[in-house]
Coordinates of C-alpha atoms and ligand atoms in Angstrom, one line a residue:
M1 CA 15.0 -39.5 6.4
S2 CA 11.4 -38.8 5.5
N3 CA 10.3 -35.3 4.5
Q4 CA 8.2 -35.0 7.6
L5 CA 11.2 -35.6 9.8
L6 CA 13.3 -33.1 7.9
F7 CA 10.6 -30.4 8.2
Q8 CA 10.4 -31.2 11.9
Q9 CA 14.2 -30.9 12.3
F10 CA 14.1 -27.6 10.5
Q11 CA 11.3 -26.3 12.7
N12 CA 13.2 -27.3 15.8
Q13 CA 16.4 -25.6 14.6
L14 CA 14.4 -22.4 13.8
A15 CA 12.7 -22.4 17.2
D16 CA 16.0 -23.1 19.1
S17 CA 17.9 -20.4 17.2
I18 CA 15.3 -17.9 18.2
S19 CA 15.2 -18.9 21.9
S20 CA 19.0 -19.1 22.2
N21 CA 19.3 -15.7 20.5
V22 CA 21.5 -16.8 17.6
F23 CA 18.8 -16.2 15.0
L24 CA 19.6 -13.7 12.3
K25 CA 17.0 -14.1 9.6
V26 CA 15.0 -16.5 7.4
S27 CA 14.7 -16.1 3.7
L28 CA 12.0 -17.9 1.7
G29 CA 12.5 -18.1 -2.1
N30 CA 11.6 -19.9 -5.3
Y31 CA 7.9 -19.1 -4.9
Q32 CA 5.6 -21.3 -6.9
G33 CA 2.2 -20.1 -5.6
N34 CA -0.6 -18.1 -7.1
E35 CA 0.1 -14.7 -5.7
K36 CA 1.0 -12.5 -8.6
E37 CA 4.3 -10.7 -8.3
L38 CA 5.3 -12.1 -4.9
K39 CA 9.0 -13.0 -5.0
N40 CA 10.4 -13.6 -1.6
I41 CA 9.7 -13.3 2.1
Y42 CA 12.3 -12.3 4.6
V43 CA 11.8 -12.7 8.3
R44 CA 13.7 -10.9 11.1
K45 CA 13.2 -10.8 14.9
V46 CA 12.1 -7.4 16.2
K47 CA 11.0 -5.9 19.5
I48 CA 7.7 -4.1 19.4
K49 CA 6.4 -2.6 22.6
R50 CA 8.9 -4.7 24.5
A51 CA 7.6 -8.0 23.0
D52 CA 9.7 -10.1 20.7
M53 CA 8.0 -10.6 17.3
L54 CA 8.8 -12.0 13.9
S55 CA 8.6 -9.3 11.2
F56 CA 7.8 -10.6 7.7
T57 CA 8.8 -8.6 4.7
Y58 CA 6.7 -9.8 1.7
R59 CA 8.8 -8.7 -1.3
Y60 CA 6.7 -8.1 -4.4
K61 CA 8.0 -7.0 -7.8
T62 CA 7.3 -3.3 -7.1
R63 CA 6.7 -3.0 -3.4
D64 CA 7.2 -4.5 0.1
I65 CA 4.5 -5.4 2.6
F66 CA 5.4 -5.8 6.2
K67 CA 3.6 -7.9 8.8
N68 CA 4.5 -8.7 12.3
F69 CA 3.6 -11.9 14.2
P70 CA 4.2 -13.3 17.7
I71 CA 7.1 -15.7 17.7
A72 CA 5.1 -19.0 17.8
E73 CA 2.7 -17.9 15.1
G74 CA 5.6 -16.6 13.0
I75 CA 7.4 -20.0 13.2
A76 CA 4.2 -21.8 12.3
L77 CA 3.8 -19.5 9.3
I78 CA 7.4 -20.0 8.1
C79 CA 6.9 -23.8 8.3
H80 CA 3.6 -23.5 6.4
F81 CA 5.3 -21.5 3.7
V82 CA 8.2 -23.8 3.3
S83 CA 5.9 -26.9 3.2
N84 CA 3.9 -25.4 0.4
D85 CA 4.6 -22.6 -2.1
F86 CA 8.2 -21.6 -1.2
K87 CA 10.6 -24.2 -2.5
I88 CA 13.7 -23.0 -0.7
C89 CA 14.1 -21.6 2.8
T90 CA 17.4 -20.6 4.5
L91 CA 17.7 -20.1 8.2
F92 CA 20.7 -17.7 9.0
T93 CA 22.1 -17.9 12.5
T94 CA 25.3 -16.5 13.9
E95 CA 26.9 -20.0 13.6
K96 CA 25.5 -21.5 10.4
E97 CA 23.1 -21.4 7.5
T98 CA 20.5 -24.2 7.3
I99 CA 18.9 -24.7 3.9
L100 CA 15.7 -26.6 3.3
E101 CA 15.0 -27.2 -0.3
H102 CA 12.4 -29.1 -2.4
G103 CA 14.0 -31.3 -5.0
K104 CA 12.7 -33.4 -7.8
K105 CA 10.0 -35.9 -7.1
E106 CA 8.9 -34.1 -4.0
Q107 CA 12.0 -35.0 -2.1
I108 CA 13.2 -32.5 0.6
S109 CA 16.9 -31.9 1.4
L110 CA 18.3 -30.2 4.4
R111 CA 21.9 -29.0 4.4
E112 CA 24.1 -26.8 6.4
K113 CA 26.9 -24.3 5.8
L114 CA 29.1 -23.0 8.5
V115 CA 29.6 -19.2 8.4
S116 CA 33.1 -17.6 8.5
T117 CA 32.2 -14.1 9.6
V118 CA 30.3 -13.6 12.8
V119 CA 27.3 -11.4 12.6
Q120 CA 25.6 -10.4 15.9
P121 CA 21.8 -10.5 15.9
T122 CA 20.0 -7.2 16.2
L123 CA 16.5 -6.4 17.4
A124 CA 16.4 -2.9 15.8
H125 CA 13.0 -2.6 14.2
N126 CA 13.9 0.4 12.2
K127 CA 17.2 -0.8 10.9
E128 CA 18.6 2.2 9.0
K129 CA 18.1 1.9 5.3
K130 CA 18.6 4.3 2.6
R131 CA 15.5 6.4 2.5
L132 CA 14.3 8.3 -0.5
I133 CA 13.4 11.2 1.7
Q134 CA 16.5 11.9 3.8
P135 CA 15.8 13.7 7.1
V136 CA 18.8 16.0 7.2
G137 CA 18.6 19.6 6.0
K138 CA 14.8 19.5 5.2
S139 CA 13.2 22.6 6.7
Y140 CA 9.7 21.3 5.8
L141 CA 10.3 18.2 8.0
Q142 CA 11.3 20.4 10.8
E143 CA 8.3 22.7 10.4
L144 CA 6.0 19.6 10.3
R145 CA 7.6 18.5 13.6
I146 CA 9.0 15.3 12.0
T147 CA 12.7 16.1 12.7
D148 CA 14.7 18.4 14.9
Q149 CA 17.1 21.0 13.5
D150 CA 19.9 18.4 13.1
G151 CA 17.7 16.2 11.0
Q152 CA 17.0 13.7 13.9
V153 CA 13.6 12.1 13.5
F154 CA 11.6 12.7 16.7
K155 CA 10.7 9.5 18.6
N156 CA 7.0 10.2 18.2
A157 CA 7.3 10.9 14.5
Q158 CA 9.1 7.7 13.5
D159 CA 5.9 6.1 12.2
K160 CA 5.0 9.1 10.2
Y161 CA 8.5 9.4 8.7
R162 CA 8.5 5.7 7.8
Q163 CA 5.0 6.0 6.2
I164 CA 6.2 9.1 4.2
N165 CA 9.1 7.1 2.8
Q166 CA 7.0 4.0 2.0
Y167 CA 4.5 6.1 0.2
V168 CA 7.2 7.9 -1.8
E169 CA 8.8 4.5 -2.6
I170 CA 5.5 3.1 -3.9
L171 CA 4.8 6.3 -5.9
S172 CA 8.3 6.3 -7.3
S173 CA 7.8 2.8 -8.9
L174 CA 4.4 3.8 -10.2
I175 CA 5.7 7.1 -11.7
K176 CA 8.3 5.1 -13.6
E177 CA 5.4 3.7 -15.6
L178 CA 4.7 7.2 -16.9
P179 CA 6.6 9.0 -19.7
E180 CA 8.6 12.0 -18.3
A181 CA 6.4 14.4 -20.2
R182 CA 3.4 13.0 -18.3
I183 CA 4.7 14.2 -14.9
K184 CA 4.2 17.9 -15.2
S185 CA 1.3 18.4 -12.9
V186 CA 0.4 16.6 -9.6
V187 CA -2.7 17.3 -7.6
D188 CA -3.1 15.9 -4.0
M189 CA -6.8 16.0 -3.1
G190 CA -7.5 16.4 0.6
S191 CA -3.9 17.2 1.4
G192 CA -4.4 17.8 5.1
K193 CA -1.2 18.9 6.8
G194 CA 0.7 18.1 3.6
Y195 CA 3.2 15.5 4.9
L196 CA 2.9 13.5 1.8
T197 CA 2.5 16.4 -0.6
F198 CA 5.8 18.0 0.6
A199 CA 7.6 14.7 0.5
L200 CA 6.4 13.9 -3.0
Y201 CA 7.4 17.4 -4.2
D202 CA 10.9 17.0 -2.6
Y203 CA 11.3 13.6 -4.3
L204 CA 10.1 14.9 -7.7
H205 CA 12.3 18.0 -7.6
N206 CA 15.4 17.0 -5.6
V207 CA 15.7 13.3 -6.5
L208 CA 14.2 13.0 -10.0
K209 CA 15.1 16.6 -10.8
L210 CA 11.8 17.2 -12.5
D211 CA 10.1 20.6 -12.6
T212 CA 6.7 19.3 -11.7
K213 CA 3.9 21.6 -10.4
V214 CA 2.3 20.1 -7.3
T215 CA -1.0 21.4 -5.8
G216 CA -2.7 20.4 -2.6
V217 CA -6.4 20.8 -2.4
E218 CA -7.9 21.1 1.1
F219 CA -11.0 22.7 2.6
R220 CA -9.5 23.5 6.0
E221 CA -8.3 27.1 5.8
D222 CA -5.8 26.7 8.7
L223 CA -4.1 23.8 7.0
V224 CA -3.9 25.6 3.7
K225 CA -2.3 28.6 5.4
L226 CA 0.2 26.5 7.3
C227 CA 1.2 24.5 4.2
N228 CA 1.6 27.6 2.0
G229 CA 3.8 29.1 4.7
I230 CA 6.0 26.0 4.8
A231 CA 6.2 25.8 1.0
S232 CA 7.3 29.4 0.9
S233 CA 9.9 29.1 3.6
S234 CA 11.2 25.9 1.9
S235 CA 11.5 27.8 -1.4
F236 CA 9.3 25.2 -3.0
K237 CA 8.2 27.5 -5.8
K238 CA 6.1 25.1 -7.8
L239 CA 4.1 23.9 -4.7
D240 CA 0.9 25.5 -3.6
F241 CA -2.1 24.7 -1.5
V242 CA -5.6 25.7 -2.6
E243 CA -8.4 26.2 -0.2
G244 CA -11.7 24.6 -1.2
T245 CA -13.5 21.4 -1.8
I246 CA -12.4 18.6 -4.1
E247 CA -15.8 18.9 -5.8
A248 CA -15.4 22.5 -6.6
Y249 CA -11.7 22.3 -7.7
T250 CA -11.3 23.0 -11.4
V251 CA -8.2 22.3 -13.4
D252 CA -7.6 21.3 -17.1
H253 CA -4.5 19.3 -16.7
I254 CA -3.6 16.6 -14.1
D255 CA -0.9 14.0 -14.8
L256 CA -0.9 12.4 -11.4
L257 CA -3.8 12.6 -9.0
I258 CA -3.5 11.4 -5.5
A259 CA -6.0 11.3 -2.6
L260 CA -4.9 9.7 0.7
H261 CA -7.6 9.1 3.2
A262 CA -9.9 11.7 1.8
C263 CA -13.1 10.8 3.7
D264 CA -15.9 8.6 2.2
T265 CA -17.2 10.0 -1.1
A266 CA -14.4 12.6 -1.2
T267 CA -12.3 9.8 -2.7
D268 CA -14.9 9.4 -5.4
D269 CA -14.9 13.1 -6.1
A270 CA -11.1 12.9 -6.4
I271 CA -11.2 9.9 -8.8
Y272 CA -13.8 11.7 -10.8
K273 CA -11.6 14.8 -11.2
G274 CA -8.7 12.5 -12.3
I275 CA -10.7 10.7 -14.9
K276 CA -12.1 13.9 -16.3
A277 CA -8.7 15.4 -16.5
N278 CA -7.4 12.3 -18.2
A279 CA -4.7 11.8 -15.5
G280 CA -2.0 9.3 -16.4
L281 CA -1.9 8.0 -12.9
I282 CA -4.6 8.0 -10.2
V283 CA -3.6 6.8 -6.7
V284 CA -6.1 6.8 -3.9
A285 CA -6.1 5.4 -0.3
P286 CA -9.7 5.3 0.5
C287 CA -10.8 6.1 4.0
C288 CA -14.2 5.3 5.4
H289 CA -16.9 3.7 3.1
K290 CA -20.0 5.2 4.7
Q291 CA -22.0 5.8 1.5
I292 CA -22.1 2.1 0.4
R293 CA -22.3 0.9 4.0
R294 CA -25.5 2.9 4.4
E295 CA -26.9 1.5 1.2
I296 CA -26.2 -2.1 2.2
E297 CA -27.6 -1.5 5.7
K298 CA -30.9 0.0 4.5
S299 CA -31.3 -2.6 1.8
K300 CA -33.7 -5.4 2.4
V301 CA -31.9 -7.7 0.0
K302 CA -31.0 -11.1 1.4
N303 CA -28.2 -13.1 -0.1
E304 CA -25.7 -15.9 0.8
L305 CA -23.6 -13.3 2.7
T306 CA -26.3 -11.8 4.9
F307 CA -25.3 -14.0 7.8
L308 CA -21.9 -12.2 7.8
T309 CA -23.1 -8.7 7.6
K310 CA -25.0 -8.9 10.9
Y311 CA -21.5 -8.3 12.4
G312 CA -20.5 -4.7 12.2
I313 CA -16.8 -5.4 11.4
F314 CA -17.7 -7.7 8.5
L315 CA -20.3 -5.2 7.2
E316 CA -17.6 -2.6 7.2
R317 CA -15.1 -4.8 5.4
Q318 CA -17.8 -5.8 2.8
A319 CA -18.6 -2.1 2.3
E320 CA -14.9 -1.4 1.8
M321 CA -14.5 -4.2 -0.8
V322 CA -17.6 -3.4 -2.7
T323 CA -16.9 0.4 -2.8
D324 CA -13.3 0.0 -3.9
G325 CA -14.0 -2.9 -6.2
I326 CA -16.6 -0.8 -8.1
R327 CA -14.1 2.1 -8.1
A328 CA -11.5 -0.2 -9.7
L329 CA -14.1 -1.3 -12.3
I330 CA -14.9 2.2 -13.2
L331 CA -11.3 3.1 -13.6
E332 CA -11.0 0.1 -16.0
Y333 CA -14.1 1.4 -17.9
Y334 CA -12.1 4.5 -18.6
G335 CA -9.0 2.7 -19.9
Y336 CA -7.0 2.4 -16.7
K337 CA -5.0 -0.7 -15.7
T338 CA -5.8 -1.1 -12.0
K339 CA -3.9 -2.4 -9.0
V340 CA -5.3 -2.8 -5.4
F341 CA -2.8 -3.5 -2.6
E342 CA -1.8 -2.9 1.0
F343 CA 0.7 -0.1 1.2
I344 CA 1.7 0.0 4.8
S345 CA 1.4 -2.5 7.6
D346 CA -2.0 -2.8 9.1
A347 CA -0.1 -2.4 12.5
H348 CA 0.0 1.3 11.6
T349 CA -3.5 1.9 10.2
P350 CA -6.3 -0.3 9.0
K351 CA -6.8 2.2 6.1
N352 CA -4.0 0.7 4.3
V353 CA -5.3 -0.2 0.8
L354 CA -4.2 1.7 -2.3
V355 CA -6.3 1.7 -5.4
V356 CA -4.2 2.6 -8.4
G357 CA -5.2 3.4 -12.0
I358 CA -2.6 3.7 -14.7
K359 CA -4.0 5.0 -18.0
T360 CA -3.3 2.6 -20.8
S361 CA -5.7 3.7 -23.5
T362 CA -4.4 6.5 -25.7
G363 CA -7.8 8.1 -26.4
G364 CA -9.6 8.5 -29.7
A365 CA -12.5 6.5 -30.9
L366 CA -13.2 3.3 -29.0
T367 CA -12.4 0.0 -30.7
K368 CA -15.1 -2.7 -30.8
A369 CA -13.2 -4.6 -28.1
Q370 CA -13.2 -1.6 -25.8
E371 CA -16.9 -1.0 -26.3
L372 CA -17.6 -4.6 -25.4
K373 CA -15.4 -4.3 -22.3
R374 CA -17.3 -1.2 -21.3
L375 CA -20.6 -3.0 -21.6
E376 CA -19.4 -5.9 -19.6
I377 CA -18.1 -3.5 -16.8
K378 CA -21.5 -1.7 -16.7
E379 CA -23.3 -5.1 -16.4
K380 CA -20.9 -6.2 -13.6
I381 CA -21.5 -3.0 -11.7
A382 CA -25.3 -3.4 -12.1
E383 CA -25.2 -7.0 -10.9
T384 CA -23.0 -6.2 -7.9
K385 CA -25.3 -3.4 -6.9
A386 CA -28.4 -5.6 -7.2
Y387 CA -26.7 -8.4 -5.3
F388 CA -25.9 -6.2 -2.3
G389 CA -29.0 -4.1 -2.6
I390 CA -27.1 -0.9 -3.4
G391 CA -29.1 1.9 -4.8
Y392 CA -26.2 3.9 -6.1
H393 CA -22.4 4.3 -6.0
H394 CA -21.3 7.9 -5.7
L395 CA -18.6 7.7 -8.4
E396 CA -20.9 5.9 -10.8
R397 CA -23.4 8.6 -10.3
L398 CA -20.9 11.4 -10.8
L399 CA -19.9 9.9 -14.2
D400 CA -23.5 9.2 -15.2
L401 CA -22.7 5.5 -15.7
D402 CA -25.9 4.4 -14.1
K403 CA -28.0 5.9 -16.9
Ligands
LIG501 C1 -7.5 12.1 6.9 S1 -6.9 13.6 6.3 C2 -5.6 13.0 5.2 C3 -4.6 14.1 4.9 C4 -3.5 13.7 4.0 N1 -4.0 13.3 2.7 C5 -2.7 12.6 4.6 O1 -2.8 11.4 4.1 O2 -1.9 12.9 5.5 C6 -8.2 14.0 5.1 C7 -8.1 15.5 4.7 O3 -9.0 15.7 3.6 C8 -9.7 16.9 3.8 N2 -11.0 16.7 3.1 C9 -11.9 15.8 3.2 N3 -12.9 15.9 2.4 C10 -12.6 17.0 1.6 C11 -13.2 17.6 0.4 N4 -14.4 17.1 0.0 N5 -12.6 18.6 -0.1 C12 -11.4 19.1 0.4 N6 -10.8 18.5 1.4 C13 -11.4 17.5 2.0 C14 -9.9 17.0 5.3 O4 -10.1 18.3 5.7 C15 -8.6 16.4 5.8 O5 -7.6 17.4 6.0

């Protein structure tokens, strides 16, 4: 049978299994594409707001990304993946497993295995999994209105609870890159109501058994008061919240600096503090990108992309990419290895990009290669600014890199 017919047969089986409700999951493996660190994709059927959807879990080396698609679109995507970069795909149903595999000389094989134990399909979106932050017996989760007294997560707090856990999971894998002696002090800039600050403290102290000091910095007095009250009633002795701006916050020592959705240039202020304190790990989820957006808008520069930026949404996305791209370059300038990735599904929030810097240089005098790299980065930033007609980037200015 030709490859085309085999693909078609697989697609028909997939669609039939979904419509006849025997579908359990699809796993895509043996990835040969260009996306770094992508390992597998798993697909389940879920119900979201009463509609059936296919939920894709993109499993990377150190994180998972979730995306949901309408059924037809999801089927098309699976077929696209298995026709291209994933060389093996297994369809699990209640009756059998169907395996489509790329062999030597581009030949496709399709085989089936009957299953001996019957598994019933489930549509539970939030299938219980072992969470790093367990909900039971956590007074801070009760006081933050995430759980009731029995540790049951409130219906309207499910998203928040999931986000907290995803965020701690990501941080836990990043923290593993730091030596233990480098996790003594954590500062959360723009800590807000402290959901993530409390969860991180809980994880560091109660799961990793570290004695880390954690500080939230927040300019809203009511939130600082609320959070300090909860820290005290939870007996979190090494957690405190400081009232004031990120700009004005002074500290000598920071091992891990985080800033999640600190508005606009507050993210730059936070990165600046992290760089100046020589933090081992800097993790920011930028929020709005108004400063660079305004610069691009007022610029009279025309380039090949001008036709795009007449649309507000593209201008916004471009401002986001340029702002965060330059932030990543600046982190590299100061000896950080950088990563930029989505950390929660864009179904929850479009502000879902994390910019991560992991300090790799050990300090001391710069080598010739490091000096050269710094020069190249400065040039790249200058070129980017000129191309988009940007007068200044807030973080660059804070660090005097534009001089
Ligand atoms: C969108 S909230 C995010 C809160 C928290 N990080 C989270 O992710 O749940 C941003 C918070 O940062 C605070 N904030 C913004 N700019 C700040 C600044 N320059 N200094 C201190 N706090 C700031 C705001 O008051 C707000 O509480």
